[in-house]
Every structure is written in C-alpha cells, then in structure tokens.
XYZ file of C-alpha atoms in Angstrom:
640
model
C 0.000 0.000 0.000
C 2.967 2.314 0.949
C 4.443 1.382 -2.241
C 1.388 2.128 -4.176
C 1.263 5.924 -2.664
C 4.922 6.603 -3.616
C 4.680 5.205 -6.967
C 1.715 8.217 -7.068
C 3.612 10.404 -5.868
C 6.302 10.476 -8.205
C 3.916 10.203 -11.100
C 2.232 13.405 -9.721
C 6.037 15.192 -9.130
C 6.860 13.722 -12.887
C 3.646 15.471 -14.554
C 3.753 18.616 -12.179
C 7.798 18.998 -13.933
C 6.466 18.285 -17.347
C 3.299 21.085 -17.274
C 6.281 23.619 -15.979
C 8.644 22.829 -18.913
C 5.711 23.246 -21.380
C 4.124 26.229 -19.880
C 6.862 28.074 -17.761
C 4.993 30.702 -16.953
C 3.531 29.357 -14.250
C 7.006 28.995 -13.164
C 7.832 32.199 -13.453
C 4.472 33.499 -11.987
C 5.494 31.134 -9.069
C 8.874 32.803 -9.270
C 7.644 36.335 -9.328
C 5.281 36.035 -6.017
C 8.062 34.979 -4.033
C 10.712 37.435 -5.358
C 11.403 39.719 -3.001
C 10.297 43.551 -3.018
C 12.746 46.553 -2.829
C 11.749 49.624 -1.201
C 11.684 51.713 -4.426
C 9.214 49.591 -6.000
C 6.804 49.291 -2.343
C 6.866 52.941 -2.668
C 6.074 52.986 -6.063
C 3.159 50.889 -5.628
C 2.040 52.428 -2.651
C 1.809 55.752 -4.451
C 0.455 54.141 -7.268
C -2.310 52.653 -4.610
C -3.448 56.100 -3.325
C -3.156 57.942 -6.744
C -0.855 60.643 -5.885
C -0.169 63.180 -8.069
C 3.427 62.782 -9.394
C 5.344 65.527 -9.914
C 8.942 67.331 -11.205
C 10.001 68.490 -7.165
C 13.273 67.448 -6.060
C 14.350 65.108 -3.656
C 17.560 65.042 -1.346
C 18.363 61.327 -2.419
C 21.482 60.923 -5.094
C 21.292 57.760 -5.712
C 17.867 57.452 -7.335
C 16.745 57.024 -11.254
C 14.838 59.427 -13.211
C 11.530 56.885 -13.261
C 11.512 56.305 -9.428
C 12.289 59.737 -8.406
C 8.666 61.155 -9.396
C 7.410 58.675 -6.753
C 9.773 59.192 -4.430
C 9.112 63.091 -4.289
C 5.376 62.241 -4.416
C 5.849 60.044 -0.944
C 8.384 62.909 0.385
C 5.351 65.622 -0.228
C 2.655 63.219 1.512
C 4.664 62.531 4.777
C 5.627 58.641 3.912
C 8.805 59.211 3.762
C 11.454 61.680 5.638
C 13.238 63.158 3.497
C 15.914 64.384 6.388
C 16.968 60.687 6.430
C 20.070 61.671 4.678
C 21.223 61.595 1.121
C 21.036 58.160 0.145
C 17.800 55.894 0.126
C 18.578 52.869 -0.779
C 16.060 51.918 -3.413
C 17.175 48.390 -4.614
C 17.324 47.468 -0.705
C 14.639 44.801 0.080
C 11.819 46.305 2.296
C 11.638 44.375 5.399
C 8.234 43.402 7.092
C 8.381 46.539 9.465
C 9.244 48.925 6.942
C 6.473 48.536 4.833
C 3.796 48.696 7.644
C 5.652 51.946 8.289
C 5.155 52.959 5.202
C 1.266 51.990 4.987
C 0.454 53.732 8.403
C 2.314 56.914 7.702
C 0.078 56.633 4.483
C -2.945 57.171 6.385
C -2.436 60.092 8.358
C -3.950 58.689 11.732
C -5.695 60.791 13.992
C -4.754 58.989 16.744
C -2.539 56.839 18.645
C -2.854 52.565 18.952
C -2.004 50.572 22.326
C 0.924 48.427 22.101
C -0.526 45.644 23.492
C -1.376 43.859 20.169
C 2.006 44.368 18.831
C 3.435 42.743 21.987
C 1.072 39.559 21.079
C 3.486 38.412 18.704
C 6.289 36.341 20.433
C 9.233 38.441 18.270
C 7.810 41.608 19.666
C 11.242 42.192 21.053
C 13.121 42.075 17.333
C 10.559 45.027 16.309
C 12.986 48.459 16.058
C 11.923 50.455 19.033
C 11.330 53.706 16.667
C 8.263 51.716 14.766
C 6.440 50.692 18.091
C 3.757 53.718 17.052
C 2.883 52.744 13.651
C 3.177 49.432 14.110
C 0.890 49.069 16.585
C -1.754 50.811 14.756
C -1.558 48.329 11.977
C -2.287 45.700 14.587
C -4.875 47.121 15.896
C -6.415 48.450 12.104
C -6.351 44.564 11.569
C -3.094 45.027 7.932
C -1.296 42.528 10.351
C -2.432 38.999 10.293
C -3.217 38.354 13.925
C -3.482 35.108 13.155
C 0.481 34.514 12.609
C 2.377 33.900 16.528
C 5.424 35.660 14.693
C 5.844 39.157 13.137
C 8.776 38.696 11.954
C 9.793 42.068 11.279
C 12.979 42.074 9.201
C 11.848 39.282 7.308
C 11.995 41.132 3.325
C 8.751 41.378 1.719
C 7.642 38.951 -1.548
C 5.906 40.097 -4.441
C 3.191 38.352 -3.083
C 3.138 39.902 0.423
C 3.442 42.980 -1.448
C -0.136 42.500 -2.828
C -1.892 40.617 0.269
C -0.456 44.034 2.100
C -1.913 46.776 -0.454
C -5.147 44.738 -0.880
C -5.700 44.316 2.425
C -5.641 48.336 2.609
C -7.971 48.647 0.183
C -10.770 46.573 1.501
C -9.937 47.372 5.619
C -10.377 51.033 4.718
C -13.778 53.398 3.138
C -12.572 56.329 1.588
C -14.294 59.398 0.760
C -12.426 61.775 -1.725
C -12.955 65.324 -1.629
C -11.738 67.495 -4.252
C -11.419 71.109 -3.369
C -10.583 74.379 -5.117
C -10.240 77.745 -3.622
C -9.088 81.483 -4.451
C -9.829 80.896 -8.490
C -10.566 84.593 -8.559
C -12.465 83.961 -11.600
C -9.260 81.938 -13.254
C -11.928 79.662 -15.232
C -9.909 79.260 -18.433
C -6.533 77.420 -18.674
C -3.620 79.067 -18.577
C -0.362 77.232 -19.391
C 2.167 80.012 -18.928
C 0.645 80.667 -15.369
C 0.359 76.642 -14.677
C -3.678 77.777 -14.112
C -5.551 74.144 -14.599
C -8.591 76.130 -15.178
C -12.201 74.336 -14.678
C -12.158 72.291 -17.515
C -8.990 70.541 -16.307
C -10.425 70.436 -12.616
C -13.587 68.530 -14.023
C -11.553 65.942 -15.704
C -9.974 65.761 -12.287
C -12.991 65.223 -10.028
C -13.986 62.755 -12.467
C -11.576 60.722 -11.967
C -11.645 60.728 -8.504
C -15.692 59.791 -8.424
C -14.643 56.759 -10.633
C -12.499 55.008 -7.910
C -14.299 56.723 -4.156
C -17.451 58.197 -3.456
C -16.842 61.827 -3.998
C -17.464 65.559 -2.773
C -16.214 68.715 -5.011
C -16.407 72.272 -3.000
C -15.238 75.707 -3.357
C -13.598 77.781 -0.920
C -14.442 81.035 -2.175
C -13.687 83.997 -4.376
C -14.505 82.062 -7.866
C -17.492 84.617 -9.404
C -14.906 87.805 -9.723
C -11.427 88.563 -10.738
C -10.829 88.098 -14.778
C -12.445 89.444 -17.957
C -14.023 85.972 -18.211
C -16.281 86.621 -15.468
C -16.286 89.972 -14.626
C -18.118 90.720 -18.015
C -20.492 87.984 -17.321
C -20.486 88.677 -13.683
C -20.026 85.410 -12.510
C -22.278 83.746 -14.696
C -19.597 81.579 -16.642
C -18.037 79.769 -13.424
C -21.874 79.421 -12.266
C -22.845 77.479 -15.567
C -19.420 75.782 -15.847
C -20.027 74.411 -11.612
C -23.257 73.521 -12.125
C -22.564 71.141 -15.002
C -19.290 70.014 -12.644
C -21.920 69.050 -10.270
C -20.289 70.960 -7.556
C -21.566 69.729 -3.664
C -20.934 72.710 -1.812
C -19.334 76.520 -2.007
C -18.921 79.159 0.428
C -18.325 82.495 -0.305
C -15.007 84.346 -0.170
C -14.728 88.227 0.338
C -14.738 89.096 -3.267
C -17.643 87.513 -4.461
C -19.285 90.044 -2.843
C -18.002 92.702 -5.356
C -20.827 92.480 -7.473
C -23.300 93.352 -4.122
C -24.852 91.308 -1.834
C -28.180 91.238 -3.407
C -26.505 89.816 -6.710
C -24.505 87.089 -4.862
C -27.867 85.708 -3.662
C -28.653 86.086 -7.374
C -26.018 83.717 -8.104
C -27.071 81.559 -5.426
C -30.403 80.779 -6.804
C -28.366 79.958 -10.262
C -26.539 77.744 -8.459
C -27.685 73.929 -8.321
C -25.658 72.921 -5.197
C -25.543 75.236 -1.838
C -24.089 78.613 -1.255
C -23.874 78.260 3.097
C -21.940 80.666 5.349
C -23.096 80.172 9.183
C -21.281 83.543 10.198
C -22.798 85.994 7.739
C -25.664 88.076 9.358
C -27.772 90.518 7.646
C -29.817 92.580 10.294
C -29.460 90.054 12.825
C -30.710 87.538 10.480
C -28.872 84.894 8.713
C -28.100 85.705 5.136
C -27.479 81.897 4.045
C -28.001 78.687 4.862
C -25.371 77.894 7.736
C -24.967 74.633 6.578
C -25.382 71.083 4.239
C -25.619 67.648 4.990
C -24.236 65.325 2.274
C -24.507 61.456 2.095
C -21.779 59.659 1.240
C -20.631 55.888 1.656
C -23.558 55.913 4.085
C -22.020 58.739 5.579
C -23.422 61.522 6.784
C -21.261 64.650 6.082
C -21.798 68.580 7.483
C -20.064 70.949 5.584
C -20.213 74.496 7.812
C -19.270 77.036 5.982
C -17.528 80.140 7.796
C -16.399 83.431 5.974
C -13.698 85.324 6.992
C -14.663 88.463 9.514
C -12.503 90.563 7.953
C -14.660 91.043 4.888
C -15.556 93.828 6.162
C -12.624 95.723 4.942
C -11.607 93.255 2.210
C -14.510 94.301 -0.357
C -16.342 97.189 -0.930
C -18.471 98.332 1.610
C -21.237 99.415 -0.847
C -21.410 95.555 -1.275
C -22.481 94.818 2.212
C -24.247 97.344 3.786
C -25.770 95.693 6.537
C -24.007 92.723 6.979
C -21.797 91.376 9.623
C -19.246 88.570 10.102
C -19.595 86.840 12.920
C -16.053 84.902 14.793
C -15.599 82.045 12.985
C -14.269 80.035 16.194
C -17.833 80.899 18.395
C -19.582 79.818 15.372
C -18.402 77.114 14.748
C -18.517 75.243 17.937
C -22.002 76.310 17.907
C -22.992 74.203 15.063
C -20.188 71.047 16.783
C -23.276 71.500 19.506
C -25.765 71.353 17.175
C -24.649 69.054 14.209
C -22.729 65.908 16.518
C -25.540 63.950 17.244
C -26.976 63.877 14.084
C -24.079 63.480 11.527
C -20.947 60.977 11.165
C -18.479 63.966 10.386
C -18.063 67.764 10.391
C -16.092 69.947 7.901
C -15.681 73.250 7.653
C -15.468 74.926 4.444
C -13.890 77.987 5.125
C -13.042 81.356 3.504
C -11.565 82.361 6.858
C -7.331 82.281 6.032
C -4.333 79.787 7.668
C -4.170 81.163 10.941
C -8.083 81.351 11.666
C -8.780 77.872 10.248
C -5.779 76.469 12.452
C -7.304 78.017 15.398
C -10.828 76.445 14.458
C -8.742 72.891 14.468
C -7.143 73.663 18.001
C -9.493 75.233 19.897
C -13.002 73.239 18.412
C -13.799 69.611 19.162
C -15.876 68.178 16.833
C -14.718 69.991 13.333
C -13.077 66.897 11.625
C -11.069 68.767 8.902
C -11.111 72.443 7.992
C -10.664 73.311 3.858
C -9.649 76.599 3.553
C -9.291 79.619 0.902
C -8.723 83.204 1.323
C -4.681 83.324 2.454
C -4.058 81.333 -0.672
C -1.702 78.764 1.354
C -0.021 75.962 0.240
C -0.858 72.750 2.298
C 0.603 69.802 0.229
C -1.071 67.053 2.871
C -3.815 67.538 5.234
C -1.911 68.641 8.763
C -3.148 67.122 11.894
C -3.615 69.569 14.786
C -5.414 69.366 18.223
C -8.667 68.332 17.019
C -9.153 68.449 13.034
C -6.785 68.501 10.030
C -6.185 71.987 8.160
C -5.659 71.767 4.084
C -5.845 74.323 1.443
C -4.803 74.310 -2.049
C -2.704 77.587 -2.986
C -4.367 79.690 -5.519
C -5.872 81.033 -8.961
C -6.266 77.068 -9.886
C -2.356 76.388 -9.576
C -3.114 73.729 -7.586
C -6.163 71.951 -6.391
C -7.047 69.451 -3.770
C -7.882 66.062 -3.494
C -8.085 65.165 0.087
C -9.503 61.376 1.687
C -11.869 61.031 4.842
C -10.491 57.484 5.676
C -12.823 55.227 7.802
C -12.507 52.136 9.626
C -14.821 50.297 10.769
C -17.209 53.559 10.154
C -15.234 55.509 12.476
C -12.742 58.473 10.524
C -9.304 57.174 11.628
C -7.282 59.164 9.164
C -7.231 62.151 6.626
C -4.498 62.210 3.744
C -4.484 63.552 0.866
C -1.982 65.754 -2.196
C -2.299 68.522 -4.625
C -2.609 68.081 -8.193
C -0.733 70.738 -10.683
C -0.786 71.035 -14.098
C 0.947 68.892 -16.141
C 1.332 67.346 -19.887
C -1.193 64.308 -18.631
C -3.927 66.626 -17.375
C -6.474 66.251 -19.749
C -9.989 68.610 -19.824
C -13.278 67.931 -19.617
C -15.001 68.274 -23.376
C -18.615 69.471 -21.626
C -16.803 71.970 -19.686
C -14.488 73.314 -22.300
C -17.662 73.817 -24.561
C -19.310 75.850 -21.767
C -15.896 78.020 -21.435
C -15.477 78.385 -25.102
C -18.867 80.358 -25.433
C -17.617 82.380 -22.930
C -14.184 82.879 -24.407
C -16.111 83.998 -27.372
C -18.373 86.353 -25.789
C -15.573 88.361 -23.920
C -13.184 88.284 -26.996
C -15.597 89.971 -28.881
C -15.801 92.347 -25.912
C -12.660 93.137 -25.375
C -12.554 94.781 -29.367
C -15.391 96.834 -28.518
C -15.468 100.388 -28.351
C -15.791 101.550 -24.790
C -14.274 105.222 -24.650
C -12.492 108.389 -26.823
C -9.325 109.976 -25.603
C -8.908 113.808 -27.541
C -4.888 113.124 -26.572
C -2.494 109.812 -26.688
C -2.035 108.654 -23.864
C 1.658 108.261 -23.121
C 2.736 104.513 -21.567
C 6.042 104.319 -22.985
C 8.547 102.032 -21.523
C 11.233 104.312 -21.051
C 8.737 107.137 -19.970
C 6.642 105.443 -17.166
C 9.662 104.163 -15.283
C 11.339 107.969 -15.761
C 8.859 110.949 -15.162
C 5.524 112.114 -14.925
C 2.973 111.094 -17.531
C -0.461 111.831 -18.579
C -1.423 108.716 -18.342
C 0.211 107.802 -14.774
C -1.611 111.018 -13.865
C -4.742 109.549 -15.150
C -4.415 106.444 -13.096
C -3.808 107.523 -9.832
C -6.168 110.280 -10.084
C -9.030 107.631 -10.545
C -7.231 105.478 -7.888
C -7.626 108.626 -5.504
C -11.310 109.209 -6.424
C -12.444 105.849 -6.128
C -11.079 105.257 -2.934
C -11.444 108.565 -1.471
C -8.169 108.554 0.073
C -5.482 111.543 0.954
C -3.189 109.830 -2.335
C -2.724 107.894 -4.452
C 0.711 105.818 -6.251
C 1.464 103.110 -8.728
C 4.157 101.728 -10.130
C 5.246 102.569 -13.559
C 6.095 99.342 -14.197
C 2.655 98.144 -14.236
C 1.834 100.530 -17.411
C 2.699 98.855 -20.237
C 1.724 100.566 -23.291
C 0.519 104.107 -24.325
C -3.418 104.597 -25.697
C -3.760 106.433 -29.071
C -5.653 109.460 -29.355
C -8.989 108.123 -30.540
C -11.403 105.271 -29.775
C -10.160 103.435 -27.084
C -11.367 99.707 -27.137
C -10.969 97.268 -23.937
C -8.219 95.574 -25.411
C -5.959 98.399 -25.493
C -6.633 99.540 -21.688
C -6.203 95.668 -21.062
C -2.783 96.039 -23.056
C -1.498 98.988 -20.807
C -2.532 97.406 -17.959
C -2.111 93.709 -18.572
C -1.665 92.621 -14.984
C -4.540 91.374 -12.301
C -3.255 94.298 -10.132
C -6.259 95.544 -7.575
C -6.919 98.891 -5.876
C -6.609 98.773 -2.339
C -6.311 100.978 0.592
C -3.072 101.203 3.108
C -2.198 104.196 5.697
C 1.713 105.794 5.670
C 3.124 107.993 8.048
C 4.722 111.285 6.451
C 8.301 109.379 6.829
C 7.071 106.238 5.218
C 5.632 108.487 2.505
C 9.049 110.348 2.198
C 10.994 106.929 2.074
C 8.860 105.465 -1.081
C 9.530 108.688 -2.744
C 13.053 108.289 -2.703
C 13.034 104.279 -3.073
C 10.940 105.664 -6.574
C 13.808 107.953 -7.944
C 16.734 106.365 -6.443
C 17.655 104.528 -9.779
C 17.164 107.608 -11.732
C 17.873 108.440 -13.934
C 17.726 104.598 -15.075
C 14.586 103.085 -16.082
C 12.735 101.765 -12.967
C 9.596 99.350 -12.851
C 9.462 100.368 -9.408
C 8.971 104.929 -10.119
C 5.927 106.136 -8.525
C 3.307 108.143 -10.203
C 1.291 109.667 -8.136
C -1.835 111.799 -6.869
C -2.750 114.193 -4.334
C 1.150 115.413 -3.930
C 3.902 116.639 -5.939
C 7.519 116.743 -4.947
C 10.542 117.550 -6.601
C 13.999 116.070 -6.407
C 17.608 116.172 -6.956
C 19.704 113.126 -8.957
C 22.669 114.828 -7.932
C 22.523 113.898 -4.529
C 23.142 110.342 -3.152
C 20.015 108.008 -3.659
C 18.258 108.061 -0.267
C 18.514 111.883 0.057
C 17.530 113.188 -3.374
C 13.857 114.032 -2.084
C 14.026 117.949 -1.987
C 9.958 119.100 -0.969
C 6.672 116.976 -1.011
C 3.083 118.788 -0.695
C 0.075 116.921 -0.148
C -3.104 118.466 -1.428
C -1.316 122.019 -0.984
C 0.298 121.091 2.492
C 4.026 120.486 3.173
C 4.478 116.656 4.205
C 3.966 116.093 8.022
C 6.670 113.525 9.040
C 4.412 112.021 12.078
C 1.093 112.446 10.445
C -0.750 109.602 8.799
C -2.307 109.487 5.417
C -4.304 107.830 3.785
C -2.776 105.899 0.321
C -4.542 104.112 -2.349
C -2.152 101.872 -4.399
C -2.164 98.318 -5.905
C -1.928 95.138 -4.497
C 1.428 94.545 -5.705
C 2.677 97.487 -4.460
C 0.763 97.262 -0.815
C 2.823 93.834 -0.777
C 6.216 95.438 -0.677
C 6.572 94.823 -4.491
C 9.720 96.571 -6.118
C 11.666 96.272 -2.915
C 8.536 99.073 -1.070
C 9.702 97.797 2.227
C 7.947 100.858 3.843
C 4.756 99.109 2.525
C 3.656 95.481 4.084
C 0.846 93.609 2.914
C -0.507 93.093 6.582
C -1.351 96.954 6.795
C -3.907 96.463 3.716
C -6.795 98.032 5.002
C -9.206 97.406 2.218
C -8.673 95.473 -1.141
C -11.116 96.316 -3.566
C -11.095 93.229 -5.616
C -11.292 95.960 -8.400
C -8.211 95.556 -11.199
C -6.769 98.750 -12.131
C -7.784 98.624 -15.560
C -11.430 98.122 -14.449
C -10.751 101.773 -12.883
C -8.693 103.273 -15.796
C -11.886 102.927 -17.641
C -14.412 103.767 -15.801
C -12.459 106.862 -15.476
C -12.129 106.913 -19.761
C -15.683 106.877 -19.735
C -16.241 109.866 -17.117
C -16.817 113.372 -18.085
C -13.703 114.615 -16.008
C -10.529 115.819 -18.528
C -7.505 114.140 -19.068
C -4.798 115.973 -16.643
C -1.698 116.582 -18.441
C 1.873 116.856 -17.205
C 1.075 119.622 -14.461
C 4.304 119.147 -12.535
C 3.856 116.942 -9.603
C 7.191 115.419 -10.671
C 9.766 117.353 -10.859
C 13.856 117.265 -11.677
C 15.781 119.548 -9.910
C-alpha cells in the first residue's frame, strides 16, 4: 500500500515537472510572487495605490533614477517618507516586514494613537525596532497585520506576493471618501499654461476621476465669481454654468464675491444647483445663508459648515455689504459642533476664513473633523493634523487643487491624507466643460474689441517714460485710484503701465494692453516718513529706467539726482500742504505694491486696510468713460 502511494507520488512530481517545462509561466508566476520587493518599487506601488499626483520636485536622495524619483518626491510631499533621512535611500534594498507597515500607516495620516498591546502579542515583539512601536501598533490594531500569525517577523523582506496581500488588504480594511477642493480661483476659469492655471475644464476631468475610484465631494472655498475678464463681463455667470454642469456639492463664499453686491450674490445663489452656506454671515441680525449642508456619502453623513472670513468687512467694498456682519468664525463654529454631533458621522468646515483662523478652528473646536480653507491662498501639500481636526488648502488662482480622503474604519474616521494636483502634460480637460468656457471665451473676446471710450490726446505709456517721469497717463491712473477710494493719495508703479493709448477710440483691449496685470486697488495708511521713504526708493535709480517709479496723486515733490540716492527728495506737498513727518495718510495703491513689491519695504501687505477686488484697468476705464478731462503733465514730478 505504501508502495502504491509513492509510486503516485512520483507520477504526480513527474507530470507537475512536465506542465512547468511546457508552460513556464507558471514557473515564473510562481517565481515572481516569491521574489522579493525593494523599497523603491513598495513605494512605487504604494503611491500608485493612493493615486498621488506625481510631480517634477526634487528630492535630497542621489542615488535614485529618473523613473523612481517622481514617486519618491510624491511620498516625500505626503509625509511617507522623511526626506531628512540623509542623502542616500537605498532603493534596490529589500523592504523588510516593518518597513512597509511603516510605510502603509504613515500613508494614512492617523488621527490617533494605537495601544501596544497587540504588537506585543506576537512572540518576536522584542526584534521590532523600538522607533516603529507607534505605527506598528496601529496596523495591529487596524487589523493590515495577520493576527493570526504567533510571529511578526519584522525584518523578514517582503515577496511580491506579500506585497499584494499588504496593499489589498488596505484597500478593503479602509472606506474612503475623496474630496476634491478648489479655492481662491478669482475667476481663473480658463486654462492658462504660462501661469500653470488648470482652469475648470482641467479640474472637471480631475474630479472625475476621482468619483470613478471613491465616493466623492467637489467644493469651493471662495472667491470664484470675480477677478478676470471671463467673469467679470459675465459677472459670474460663466463659473456658475461651468459648476453647475461640474456638479459641484458645496461653495462658500469668499470676500470678493461680494463685489458684485450682496443682493446679486444671492442672485447667483439661486443659479446655483448645489448650496451657497456661510453660518457667520448676518444681515440685520438675520442669517443671510443657509449655515450649513448635509451630504450622504458611503452611508455617511457629512456637514459641511461654511464660515467666511470676519474681515470682509474691509476686504470688499463696503457698498457691497451694507448691513451685513461677520460673525467669529471660532464661536460659530462650535455652535454648530453643539448642534450638528448627534446627528451626523463627520463635520467639515469649508472655510473662507485664512491659515491662521482655520488652524485656530482645528485647536481650539472639538468636533470639526477637517477644515478646507481659501482666502490666504496657502499651500498645504497634505492635510496637517492639529489638536482636534486637520487643516488643508490648495494655494491659488487654480495652480493647484485638492484632493483630500476622509479614511474610515470600521465607520469611524481614523485618518485624513491627501496631495495637490498641478498642471501637467497628462492633465487632460473635460469636453462638456471646455464647450461651456469656449462660449464664454467667445463672448468676452468679442468684448474686449469693442469700443468703450475716446481719448482727444495719446495717452503716453512708454517704456522708457513710465519708469522715468511724470505722464499723462500715470496722472490719469492715480487720479481715478484717488477718487475711487477717497483717500489723501494715491501711487502706482510705472512698471505696471505697459503701453501708451492712441488718441482716438479706445477699445478694452488696449486699456487691457497697458494694464495687462490682475493688479487691484486697495487701501493702506503711511506715516509722512514712510511716505518720504517710497519717494526716494521711486527715484533712487534715476535716472535709469525703474519698474518700481511712482506716479502719483494728491502730492507733488521735486527732487535732486545729484545727490546720493536716499537723500535726493528735496519738498513733497500733499493736497497744498508740506508733508507732516508724524502724520498719517491715507494711500490708495495696488496690491502689488501694498505687498512690498519693487523692494517698497515701507509698505507690508498686513497693513492692507481694504482690497477692492477691483483691477486697475477696471478703474482706468471707468475713469475713460467719465466726463472729467484728461490731466496733463502739471508738474507733480519734478527734476531739480
């Protein structure tokens, strides 16, 4: 009988040799799951796995090939890997056991910390490197290590096969919930390669792809409806049509789209087919939206609050909200933790509020899960963890956008990680939404030839003029700056004029060439001395041609090149009055120059009292189209 079973045996060993010499594949498939895994190609995968965005950054390591480096930089950005380790990385190394779970936990983001105690289950739990104890245990306890096994065996290398048991195991342990998120477009709707601008069509084609592998929320963080010709001629209308057929979730508003008015921005709203909320807006003691949505997803119920920065109130015009006030976002919003906890599986703010309130919300308010923020157009390349929620926000004007995951386990939210995408070769757009743009594109092209003014005199925006002396049409400028702002002066830099305006009809395109920049008019307050010191950071190059020479209105002053730069200012009068050194006035400028542009060190962008949203051109021709005259050269400028 024993004879009989070894004779079968063999046979069985004979044929099983035979099949794998006529189909050695299988061999090699056999081969293959037990080869073992180096630690560039886990991270590969891994990124691969979660769908991070790959990139052109650069990474510390030197000893890394051009296809693996993409993925590397794509693991340094999203926190799985530390890229102070050092200059080499060791890609070919195999990845042991504990170093992948590393890898896979760091992946996640957790919220919160794991006891030990499972890890110390395993009989080995003394070979484990002290310096993994925290993520490994959470993989215990998330149930990625077999519990079954008595032995972790930690520096055991990794097979191909291990390799996918480990990254499929992630994928069916774990529920994600993508949300894509875009904030501070400023009405950048169209793509623009120079400026790396995806532009909505590109953002679609985005989303869509993320609803095709995880349920999926799209929101705006504000200031979308005004900024470019594309929607300011349309106000707002094209981003409205172009979000609705995006099937946008959520948006709440920023600052600036409340140029257009209050009255009009609930205009939009009703044009909207998802939810315009803001819990901290108030009109007459009454709210003036919606606080709030609730959004199922995964069988997940999901708050968005939506909170808009208090300091709207001098960051648009206050024409636009006459009788409106911003409550603090913080009180707010652990008013609706109090009301919203019981009945919802997770809270997010989406918040128009800026970096420092929105971390603040995250410290200070138990129960908001993750804040996504707009309005201090900050660069958060993976959700950061803080006291109580995460904080993310995706730079600006469409350079980058969000894509963030609500992980659950279990149907608790263990985790939050996420990336930014940027533009790139492979971004493709969305054909519905670049039809929608297109008729846009159309509309305002034909616009922008259109006849919207006369000038009796050319107006002069020469290079070598504007960065030199006094102009007509610097004069112009700042004159309309002054009267729209009402302020005690007014400056700009000439290197933001760009070409003169023939005498004659004057369409949009040509005010749009001489002032080709998205440069707004805001408000700022200068002592007498600060005043003095921009005057003579203006002509301290001259007589060289200088981006950074001030035309201005509301003073004059004279000075002489012959003295050292820094003391060449010889008198300034404002509005008939000799400069006050200690007395404050009142300056309306542009945004670029409020920032400190052109090495304005006097100026800082945190004492921007009021940003109009307005871009200059907007102002040069609504002051083409006034009755007042064209000033000349009178002299405010003058070379001693």
């Amino acid at each position: 009988m024993n004879g009989c079973k070894q004779m079968l045996a063999l046979m069985l060993a004979v044929i099983l040799g035979l099949s794998g010499l006529f189909n050695p594949s299988i061999v090699e498939a056999g081969q293959n799951q037990n080869q073992h895994v180096d630690k560039g190609e886990f991270i590969k995968q891994l990124v691969d796995t979660l769908g991070i965005d790959l990139q052109d950054g650069e990474i510390p390591f030197t000893n890394v090939d051009a296809e693996l480096k993409p993925y590397l930089e794509a693991a340094i950005r999203t926190n799985i890997l530390d890229d102070t380790t050092g200059s080499s990385f060791g890609p070919n190394e195999k990845v042991t056991r504990e170093q992948a779970y590393v890898f896979l936990i760091r992946s996640l983001n957790l919220r919160d910390s794991y006891s030990i105690d499972s890890l110390k289950a395993f009989r080995d739990f003394k070979a484990i490197n002290n310096e993994y104890h925290q993520e490994l245990s959470a993989a215990a306890e998330l149930g990625l290590i077999p519990s079954s096994q008595p032995n972790f065996q930690p520096k055991k290398p990794v097979t191909q096969r291990e390799l996918e048991v480990m990254l499929s195991t992630y994928e069916t342990n774990f529920e994600f919930v993508s949300v894509i998120h875009s904030n501070d477009l400023h009405g950048r709707i169209m793509y623009n390669e120079t400026n790396q601008e995806l532009g909505l069509a590109k953002i679609s084609e985005l989303a869509n792809q993320a609803r095709s592998k995880n349920p999926t929320l799209l929101i705006d963080l504000g200031d979308t409806f005004h900024g470019t010709n594309y929607v300011n001629f349309n106000k707002g209308l094209a981003a409205v049509e172009a979000m609705n057929e995006m099937e946008y979730d959520a948006m709440v508003p920023g600052n600036h789209d409340f140029n257009y008015g209050q009255d009009y921005l609930l205009e939009l709203k009703d044009k909207l087919d998802f939810p315009l909320v803001s819990a901290n807006i108030l009109k007459d003691d009454n709210p003036f939206l919606e606080g709030y949505t609730i959004i199922e997803k995964h069988g997940k119920e999901i708050a968005l609050v939506g909170l808009t920065a208090t300091d709207t109130a001098v960051k648009t015009n206050p024409a636009g909200i006459e009788g409106i006030t911003f409550l603090d976002e913080v009180t707010v919003a652990k008013q609706l933790v109090a009301e919203l906890e019981n009945e919802v599986d997770v809270i997010v703010a989406i918040s128009h509020s800026g970096l420092d309130t929105d971390v603040n919300i995250a410290n200070e308010v138990n129960g908001i899960d993750v804040i996504f923020g707009g309005h201090s157009h900050d660069t958060i390349e993976t959700p950061i963890k803080y006291t109580h929620g995460y904080v993310t926000q995706a730079n600006e004007y469409g350079k980058a956008l969000g894509h963030t995951n609500l992980i659950f386990h279990n149907d608790n939210l263990i985790g939050v990680n996420g990336f930014l995408y940027r533009d790139h070769a492979d971004k493709t757009d969305d054909p519905s939404i670049t039809a929608i743009l297109d008729k846009y594109k159309k509309e305002v092209d034909q616009e922008l030839n259109e006849v919207i003014a006369t000038t009796n005199v050319r107006l002069d925006g020469e290079r070598a003029d504007v960065r030199t002396k006094e102009t007509n049409l610097g004069n112009l400028i700042t004159d309309a700056m002054l009267a729209e702002l009402g302020t005690d002066i007014a400056v700009t830099n000439g290197g933001g004029i760009r070409a003169s305006i023939q005498q004659g009809e004057v369409t949009r395109n040509d005010v749009f060439t001489t002032l080709p920049f998205d440069n707004t008019l805001v408000r700022t307050t200068l002592t007498g001395d600060e005043i003095l010191a921009a005057l003579e950071h203006s002509v301290r190059l001259y007589p060289a041609e200088n981006g950074g020479f001030l035309h201005v209105s509301g003073l004059s002053f004279s000075f002489d090149p012959a003295r050292p730069a820094g003391e060449r200012v010889v008198e300034v009068v404002v509005n008939g009055e000799p400069l006050n050194s200690e007395k404050s006035y009142s300056v309306a400028t542009n945004n670029f120059t409020a920032a400190g542009g052109d090495g304005f060190e006097m100026f800082n962008v945190d004492k921007i009292e009021f940003d109009s949203g307005e871009l200059l051109s907007t102002t040069l021709i609504n002051a083409l189209q006034s009755d007042k005259v064209i000033p000349g050269v009178e002299g405010r400028i003058v070379v001693k």
